[in-house]
Short mmCIF file of C-alpha atoms and ligand atoms in Angstrom, two decimals:
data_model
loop_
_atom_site.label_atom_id
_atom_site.label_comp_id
_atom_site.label_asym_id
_atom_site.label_seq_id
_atom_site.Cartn_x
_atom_site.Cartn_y
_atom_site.Cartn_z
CA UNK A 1 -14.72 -36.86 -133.29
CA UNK A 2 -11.85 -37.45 -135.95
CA UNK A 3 -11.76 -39.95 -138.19
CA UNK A 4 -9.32 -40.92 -140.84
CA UNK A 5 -9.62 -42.86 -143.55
CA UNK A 6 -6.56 -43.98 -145.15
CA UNK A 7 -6.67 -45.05 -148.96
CA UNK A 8 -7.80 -42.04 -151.18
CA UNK A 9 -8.98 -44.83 -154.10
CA UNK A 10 -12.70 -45.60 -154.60
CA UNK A 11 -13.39 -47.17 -151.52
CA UNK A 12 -11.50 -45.03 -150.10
CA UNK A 13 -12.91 -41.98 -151.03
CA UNK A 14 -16.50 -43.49 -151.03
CA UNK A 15 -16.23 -44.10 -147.32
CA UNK A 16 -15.09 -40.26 -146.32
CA UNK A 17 -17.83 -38.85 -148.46
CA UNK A 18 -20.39 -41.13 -146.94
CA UNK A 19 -19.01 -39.75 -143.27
CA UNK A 20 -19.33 -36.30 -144.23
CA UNK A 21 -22.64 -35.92 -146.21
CA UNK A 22 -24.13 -37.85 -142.93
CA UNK A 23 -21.99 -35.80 -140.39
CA UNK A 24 -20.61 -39.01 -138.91
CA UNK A 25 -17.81 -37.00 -137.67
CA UNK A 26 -16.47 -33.39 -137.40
CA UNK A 27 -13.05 -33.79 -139.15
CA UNK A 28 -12.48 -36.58 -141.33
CA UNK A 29 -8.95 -36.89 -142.53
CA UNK A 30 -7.70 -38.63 -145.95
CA UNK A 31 -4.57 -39.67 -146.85
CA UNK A 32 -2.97 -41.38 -149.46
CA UNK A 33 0.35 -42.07 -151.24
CA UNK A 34 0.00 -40.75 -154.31
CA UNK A 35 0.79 -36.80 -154.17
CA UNK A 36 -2.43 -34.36 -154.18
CA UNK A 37 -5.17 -37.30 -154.77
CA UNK A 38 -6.14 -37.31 -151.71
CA UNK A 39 -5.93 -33.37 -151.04
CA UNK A 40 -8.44 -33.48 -154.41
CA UNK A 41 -11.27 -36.26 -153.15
CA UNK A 42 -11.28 -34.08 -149.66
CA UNK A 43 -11.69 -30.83 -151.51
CA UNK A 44 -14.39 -32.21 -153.51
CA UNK A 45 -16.19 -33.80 -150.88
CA UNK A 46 -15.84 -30.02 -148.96
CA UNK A 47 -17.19 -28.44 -151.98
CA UNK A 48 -20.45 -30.59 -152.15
CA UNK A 49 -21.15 -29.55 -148.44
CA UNK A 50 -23.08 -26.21 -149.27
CA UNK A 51 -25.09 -28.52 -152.24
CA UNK A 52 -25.83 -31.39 -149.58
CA UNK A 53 -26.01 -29.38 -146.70
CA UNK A 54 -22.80 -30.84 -144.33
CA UNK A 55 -20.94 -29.53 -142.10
CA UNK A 56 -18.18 -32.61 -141.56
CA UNK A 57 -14.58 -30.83 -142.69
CA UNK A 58 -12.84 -33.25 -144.85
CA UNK A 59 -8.83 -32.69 -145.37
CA UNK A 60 -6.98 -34.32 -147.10
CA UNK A 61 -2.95 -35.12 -146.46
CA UNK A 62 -0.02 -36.99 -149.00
CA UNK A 63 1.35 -39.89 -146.60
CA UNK A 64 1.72 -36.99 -143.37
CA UNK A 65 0.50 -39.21 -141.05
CA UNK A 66 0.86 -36.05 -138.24
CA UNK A 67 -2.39 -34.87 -139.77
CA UNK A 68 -4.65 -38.43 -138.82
CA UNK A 69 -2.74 -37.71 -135.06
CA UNK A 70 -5.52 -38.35 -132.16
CA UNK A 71 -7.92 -39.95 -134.38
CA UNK A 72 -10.60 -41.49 -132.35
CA UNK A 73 -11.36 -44.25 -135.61
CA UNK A 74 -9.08 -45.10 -138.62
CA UNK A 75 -10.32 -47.43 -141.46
CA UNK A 76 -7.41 -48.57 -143.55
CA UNK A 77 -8.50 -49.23 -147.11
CA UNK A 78 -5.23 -49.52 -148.90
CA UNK A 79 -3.29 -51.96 -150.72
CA UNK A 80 -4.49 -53.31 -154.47
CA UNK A 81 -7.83 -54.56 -155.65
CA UNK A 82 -8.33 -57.26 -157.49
CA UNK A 83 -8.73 -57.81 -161.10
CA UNK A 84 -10.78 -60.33 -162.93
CA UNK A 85 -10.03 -63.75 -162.44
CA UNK A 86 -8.01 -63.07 -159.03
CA UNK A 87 -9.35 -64.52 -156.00
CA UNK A 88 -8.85 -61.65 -152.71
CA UNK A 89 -6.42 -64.11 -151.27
CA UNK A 90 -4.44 -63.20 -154.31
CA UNK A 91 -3.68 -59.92 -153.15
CA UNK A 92 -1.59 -60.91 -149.48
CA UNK A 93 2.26 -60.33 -150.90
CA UNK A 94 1.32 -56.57 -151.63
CA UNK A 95 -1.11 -55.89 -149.63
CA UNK A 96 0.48 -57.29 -146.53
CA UNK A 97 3.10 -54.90 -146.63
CA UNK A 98 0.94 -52.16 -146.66
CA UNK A 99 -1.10 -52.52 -144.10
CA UNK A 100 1.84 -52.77 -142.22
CA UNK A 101 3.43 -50.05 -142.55
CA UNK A 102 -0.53 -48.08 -142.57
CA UNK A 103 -0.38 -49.96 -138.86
CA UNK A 104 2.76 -48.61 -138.05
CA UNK A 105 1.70 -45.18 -138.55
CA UNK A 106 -1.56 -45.15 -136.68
CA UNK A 107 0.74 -47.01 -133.54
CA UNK A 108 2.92 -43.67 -133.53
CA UNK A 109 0.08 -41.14 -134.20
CA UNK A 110 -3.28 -42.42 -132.76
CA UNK A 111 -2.05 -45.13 -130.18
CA UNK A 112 -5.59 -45.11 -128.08
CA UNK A 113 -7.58 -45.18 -131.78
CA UNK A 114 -9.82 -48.11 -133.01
CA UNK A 115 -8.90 -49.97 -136.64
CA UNK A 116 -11.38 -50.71 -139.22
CA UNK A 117 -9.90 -52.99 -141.83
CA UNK A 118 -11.23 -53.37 -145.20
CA UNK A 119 -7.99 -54.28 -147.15
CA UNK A 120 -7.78 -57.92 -148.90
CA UNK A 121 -7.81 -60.37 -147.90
CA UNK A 122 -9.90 -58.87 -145.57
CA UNK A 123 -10.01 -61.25 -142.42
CA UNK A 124 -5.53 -62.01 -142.68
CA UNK A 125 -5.07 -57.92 -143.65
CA UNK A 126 -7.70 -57.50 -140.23
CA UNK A 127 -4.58 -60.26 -138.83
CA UNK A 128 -1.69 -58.43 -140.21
CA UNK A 129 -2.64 -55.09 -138.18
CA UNK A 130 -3.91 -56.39 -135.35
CA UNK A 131 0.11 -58.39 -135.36
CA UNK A 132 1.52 -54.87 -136.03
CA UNK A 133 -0.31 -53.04 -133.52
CA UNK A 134 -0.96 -55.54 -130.56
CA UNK A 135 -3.78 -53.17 -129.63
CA UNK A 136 -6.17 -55.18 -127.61
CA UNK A 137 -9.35 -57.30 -130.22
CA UNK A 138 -11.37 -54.66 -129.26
CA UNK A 139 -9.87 -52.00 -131.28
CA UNK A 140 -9.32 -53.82 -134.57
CA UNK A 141 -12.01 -55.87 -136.55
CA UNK A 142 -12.69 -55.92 -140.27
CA UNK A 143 -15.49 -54.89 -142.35
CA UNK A 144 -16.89 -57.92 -144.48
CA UNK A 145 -20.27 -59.06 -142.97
CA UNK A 146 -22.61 -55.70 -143.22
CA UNK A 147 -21.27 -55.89 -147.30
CA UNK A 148 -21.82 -59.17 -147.10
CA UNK A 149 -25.00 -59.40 -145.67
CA UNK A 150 -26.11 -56.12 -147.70
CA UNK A 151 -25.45 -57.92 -150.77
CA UNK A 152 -27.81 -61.01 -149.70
CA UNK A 153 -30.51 -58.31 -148.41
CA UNK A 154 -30.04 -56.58 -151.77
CA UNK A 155 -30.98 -60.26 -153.47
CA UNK A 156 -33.73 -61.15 -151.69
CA UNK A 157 -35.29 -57.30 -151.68
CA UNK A 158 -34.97 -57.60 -155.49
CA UNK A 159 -36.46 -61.47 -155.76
CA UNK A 160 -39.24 -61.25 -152.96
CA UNK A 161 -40.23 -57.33 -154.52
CA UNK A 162 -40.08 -55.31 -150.96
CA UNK A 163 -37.97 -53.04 -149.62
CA UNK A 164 -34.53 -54.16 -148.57
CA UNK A 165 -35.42 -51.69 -145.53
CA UNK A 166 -36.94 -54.78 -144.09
CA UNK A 167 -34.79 -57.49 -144.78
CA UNK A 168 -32.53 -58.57 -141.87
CA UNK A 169 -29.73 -61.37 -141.95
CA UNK A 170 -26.73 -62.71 -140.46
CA UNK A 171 -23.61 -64.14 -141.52
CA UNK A 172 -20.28 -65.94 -140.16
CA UNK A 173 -17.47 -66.89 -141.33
CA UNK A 174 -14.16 -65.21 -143.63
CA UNK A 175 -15.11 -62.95 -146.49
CA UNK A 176 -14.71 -65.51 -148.80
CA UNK A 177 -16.47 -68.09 -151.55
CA UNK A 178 -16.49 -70.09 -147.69
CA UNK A 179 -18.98 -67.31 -145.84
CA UNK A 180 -21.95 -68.71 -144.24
CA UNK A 181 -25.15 -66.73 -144.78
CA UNK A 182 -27.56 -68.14 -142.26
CA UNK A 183 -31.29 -68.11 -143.66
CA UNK A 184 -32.26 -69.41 -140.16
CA UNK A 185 -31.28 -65.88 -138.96
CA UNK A 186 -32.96 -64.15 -142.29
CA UNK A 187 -36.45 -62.26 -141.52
CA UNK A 188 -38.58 -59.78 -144.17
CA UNK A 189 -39.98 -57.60 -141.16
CA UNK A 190 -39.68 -60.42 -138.88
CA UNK A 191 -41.15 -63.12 -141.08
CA UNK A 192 -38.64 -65.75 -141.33
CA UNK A 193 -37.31 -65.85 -144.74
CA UNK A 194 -38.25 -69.09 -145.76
CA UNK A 195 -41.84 -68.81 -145.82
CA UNK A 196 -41.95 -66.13 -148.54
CA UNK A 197 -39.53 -67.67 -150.80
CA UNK A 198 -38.84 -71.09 -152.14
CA UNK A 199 -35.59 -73.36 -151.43
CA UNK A 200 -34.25 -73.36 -154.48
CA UNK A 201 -34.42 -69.75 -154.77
CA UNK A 202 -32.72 -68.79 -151.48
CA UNK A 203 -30.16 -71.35 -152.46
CA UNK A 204 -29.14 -69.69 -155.44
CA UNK A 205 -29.34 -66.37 -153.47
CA UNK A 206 -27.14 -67.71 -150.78
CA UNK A 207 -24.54 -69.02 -153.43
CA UNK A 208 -24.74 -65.46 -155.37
CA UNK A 209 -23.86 -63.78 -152.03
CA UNK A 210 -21.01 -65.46 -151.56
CA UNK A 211 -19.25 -64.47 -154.54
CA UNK A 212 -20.85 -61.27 -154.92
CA UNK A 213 -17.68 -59.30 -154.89
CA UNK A 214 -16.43 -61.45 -157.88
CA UNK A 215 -19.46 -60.52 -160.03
CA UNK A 216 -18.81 -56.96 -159.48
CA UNK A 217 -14.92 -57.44 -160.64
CA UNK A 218 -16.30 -59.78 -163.67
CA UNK A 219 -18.69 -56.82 -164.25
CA UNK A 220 -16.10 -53.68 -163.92
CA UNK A 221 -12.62 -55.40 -164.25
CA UNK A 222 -12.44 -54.17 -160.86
CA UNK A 223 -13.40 -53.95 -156.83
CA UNK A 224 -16.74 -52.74 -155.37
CA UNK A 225 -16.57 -49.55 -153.52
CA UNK A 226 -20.11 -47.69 -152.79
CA UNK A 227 -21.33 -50.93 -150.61
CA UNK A 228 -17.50 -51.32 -149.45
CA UNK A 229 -17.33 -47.80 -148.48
CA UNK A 230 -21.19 -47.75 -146.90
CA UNK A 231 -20.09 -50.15 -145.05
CA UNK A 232 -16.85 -49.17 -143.25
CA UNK A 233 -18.67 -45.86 -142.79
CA UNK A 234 -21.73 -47.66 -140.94
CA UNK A 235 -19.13 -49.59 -138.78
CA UNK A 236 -17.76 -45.87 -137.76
CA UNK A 237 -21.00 -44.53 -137.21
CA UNK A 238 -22.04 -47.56 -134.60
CA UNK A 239 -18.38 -46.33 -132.59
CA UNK A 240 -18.74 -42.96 -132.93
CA UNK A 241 -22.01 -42.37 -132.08
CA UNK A 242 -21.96 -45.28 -129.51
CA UNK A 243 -24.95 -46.62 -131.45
CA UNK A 244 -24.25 -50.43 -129.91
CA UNK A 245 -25.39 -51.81 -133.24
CA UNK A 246 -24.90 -55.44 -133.78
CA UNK A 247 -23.19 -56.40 -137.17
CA UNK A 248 -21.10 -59.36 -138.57
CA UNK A 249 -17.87 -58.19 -138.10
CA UNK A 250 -14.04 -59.92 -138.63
CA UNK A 251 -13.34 -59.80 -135.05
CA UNK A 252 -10.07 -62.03 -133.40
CA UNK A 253 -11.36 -65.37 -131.96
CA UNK A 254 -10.54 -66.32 -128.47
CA UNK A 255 -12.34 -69.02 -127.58
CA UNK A 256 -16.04 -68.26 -128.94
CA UNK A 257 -17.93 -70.72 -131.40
CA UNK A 258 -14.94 -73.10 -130.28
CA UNK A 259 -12.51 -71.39 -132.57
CA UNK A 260 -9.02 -69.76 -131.11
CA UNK A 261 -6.45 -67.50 -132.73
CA UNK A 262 -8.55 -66.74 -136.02
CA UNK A 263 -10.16 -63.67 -137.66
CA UNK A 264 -13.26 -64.28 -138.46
CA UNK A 265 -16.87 -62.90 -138.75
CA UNK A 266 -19.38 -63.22 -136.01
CA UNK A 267 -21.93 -60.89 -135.26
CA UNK A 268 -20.71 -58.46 -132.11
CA UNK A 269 -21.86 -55.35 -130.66
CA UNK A 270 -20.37 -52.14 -132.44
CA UNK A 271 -20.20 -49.40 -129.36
CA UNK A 272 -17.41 -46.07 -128.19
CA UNK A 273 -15.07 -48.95 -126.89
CA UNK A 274 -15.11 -50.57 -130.55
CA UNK A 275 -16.26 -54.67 -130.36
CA UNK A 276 -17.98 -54.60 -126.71
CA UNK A 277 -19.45 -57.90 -127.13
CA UNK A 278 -19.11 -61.13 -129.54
CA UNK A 279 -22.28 -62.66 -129.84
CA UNK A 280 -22.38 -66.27 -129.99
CA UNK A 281 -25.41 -68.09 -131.69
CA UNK A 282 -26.33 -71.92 -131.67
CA UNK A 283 -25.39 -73.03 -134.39
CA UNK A 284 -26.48 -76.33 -136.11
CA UNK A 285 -24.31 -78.85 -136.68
CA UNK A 286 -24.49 -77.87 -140.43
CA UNK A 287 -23.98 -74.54 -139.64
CA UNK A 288 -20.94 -75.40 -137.01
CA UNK A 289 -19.33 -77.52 -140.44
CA UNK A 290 -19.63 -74.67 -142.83
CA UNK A 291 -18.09 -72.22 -139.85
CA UNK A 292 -15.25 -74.54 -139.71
CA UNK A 293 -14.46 -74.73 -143.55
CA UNK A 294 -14.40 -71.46 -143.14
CA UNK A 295 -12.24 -71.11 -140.40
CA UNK A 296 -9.67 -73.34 -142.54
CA UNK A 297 -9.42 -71.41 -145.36
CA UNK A 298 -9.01 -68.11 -143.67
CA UNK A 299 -6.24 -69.96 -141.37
CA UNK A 300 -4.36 -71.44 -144.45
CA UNK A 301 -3.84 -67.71 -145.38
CA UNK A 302 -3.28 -66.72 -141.89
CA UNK A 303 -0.16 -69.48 -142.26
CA UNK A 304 0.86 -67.64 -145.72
CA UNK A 305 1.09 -64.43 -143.71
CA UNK A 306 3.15 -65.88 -140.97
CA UNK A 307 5.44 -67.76 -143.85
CA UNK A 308 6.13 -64.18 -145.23
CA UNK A 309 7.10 -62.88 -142.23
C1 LIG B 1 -15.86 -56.95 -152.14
O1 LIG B 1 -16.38 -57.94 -151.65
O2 LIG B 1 -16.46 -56.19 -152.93
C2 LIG B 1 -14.45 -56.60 -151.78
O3 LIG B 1 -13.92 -57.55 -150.91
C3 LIG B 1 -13.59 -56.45 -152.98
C4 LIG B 1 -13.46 -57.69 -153.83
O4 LIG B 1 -12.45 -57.77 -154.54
O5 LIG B 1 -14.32 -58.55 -153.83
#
């Protein structure tokens, strides 16, 4: 299996290293813009392979997109990250651009390959490519909901004193302050959630979670990247290794939890033919409100996106 990974920066970089050192796949390409930083991260990550025992070759290329040519999975992490005080949506008159002309590329070279997106804002950038590459909404979703929901796991491991091993959620919605965490869907090795901790607690959990990323750019005047790039890498894995994993992923709406013509998270199945099946949950009528906040907020940016043309 081949997989590139385009964006040699932290995420980036974070992501091929994770899908070496666990042999996700055979030859992992990276590319960048910037002349020999990508060549460097790959040769690094192919030096650490006798230390952590790998076999994965990692290669790195400066914007030759011949050398990501045939790649069964590409995950495009390019474009800016945000500093303090920006919010992700921010980020759409630069990034936008880029991941267009990242789309372009993988169009000519890897036509039959399936697009990860974890660019900003994540669920219009997921938009922007899928518009640039009309490949079908089963070969391009975005990664938000596994960080996401590993951020929330991470909280309640940490408050409740267990493992996060055993903590399982689910979440809907744009990677935004609007995500929906849904405790109804939160178990500690299937114990629902909210009979080990108390409301108030899980509230301010929940509203943690959903500006988690913004606490790490407070904290480093900068993006995440090892949960960013865990993530994407986790999302290849499922494909790759037709795993049929179910995550929250930013997959295109058609239809499902009433909703048309929007990227958005929803948990799906994650197999060889990329999203093989949107799950669709019952949602309260609370739940069904927050979803369509959501839905609004990532669709006012969709509209920005469109404006720019
Ligand atoms: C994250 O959630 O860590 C990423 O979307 C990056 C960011 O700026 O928040």
């Amino acid at each position: 299996m081949k997989v590139t990974v385009v964006g040699a920066g932290n995420v980036g970089a974070t992501c091929a290293d994770v899908l070496a050192y666990r042999e996700i796949a055979n030859e992992i390409v990276l590319l960048d813009i910037k002349e020999g930083l990508a060549e460097g991260k790959s040769l690094d990550i192919w030096q650490k392979a006798p230390i952590d025992l790998y076999d994965s070759r990692t290669i790195g290329a400066t914007n030759d997109y011949a050398r990501t040519a045939n790649s069964d999975v590409i995950v495009i992490t390019s474009g800016l990250p945000r500093k303090p005080g920006m919010s992700r949506d921010d980020l759409i008159g630069t990034n936008a651009g880029i991941v267009k002309s990242v789309t372009e590329n993988i169009v000519k070279y890897s036509p039959e390959s399936i697009i990860i997106v974890v660019s900003n804002p994540l669920d219009v950038m997921t938009y922007q490519a899928h518009i640039t590459s009309k490949f079908p909404r089963t070969r391009i979703m975005g990664m938000a909901g596994i960080l996401d929901t590993a951020r929330y796991r991470a909280f309640l491991a940490e408050a409740l004193n267990v493992s996060p091993k055993d903590i399982q959620a689910m979440l809907l919605g744009g990677h935004g302050d609007t995500m929906v965490p849904l405790p109804r869907y939160t178990t500690v090795s299937g114990i629902p959630v909210t009979e080990l901790i108390d409301k108030d607690k899980l509230h301010a959990i929940l509203e943690r979670t959903k500006v988690g990323g913004g606490e790490l750019v407070k904290l480093m005047g900068t993006s995440a990247w090892y949960a960013p790039g865990s993530a994407a890498a986790q999302m290849v894995e499922s494909i790759v290794r037709d795993q049929r994993r179910i995550f929250p992923v930013c997959v295109k709406l058609e239809g499902e939890y009433g909703i048309k013509d929007c990227y958005l998270g929803v948990p799906v199945v994650l197999g060889k033919n990329g999203i093989e099946r949107i799950i669709e949950l019952d949602l309260t009528q609370e739940e069904k409100a927050l979803l369509e906040a959501s839905r609004k907020a990532v669709r006012e940016v969709m509209d920005v996106l469109e404006r720019l043309g």
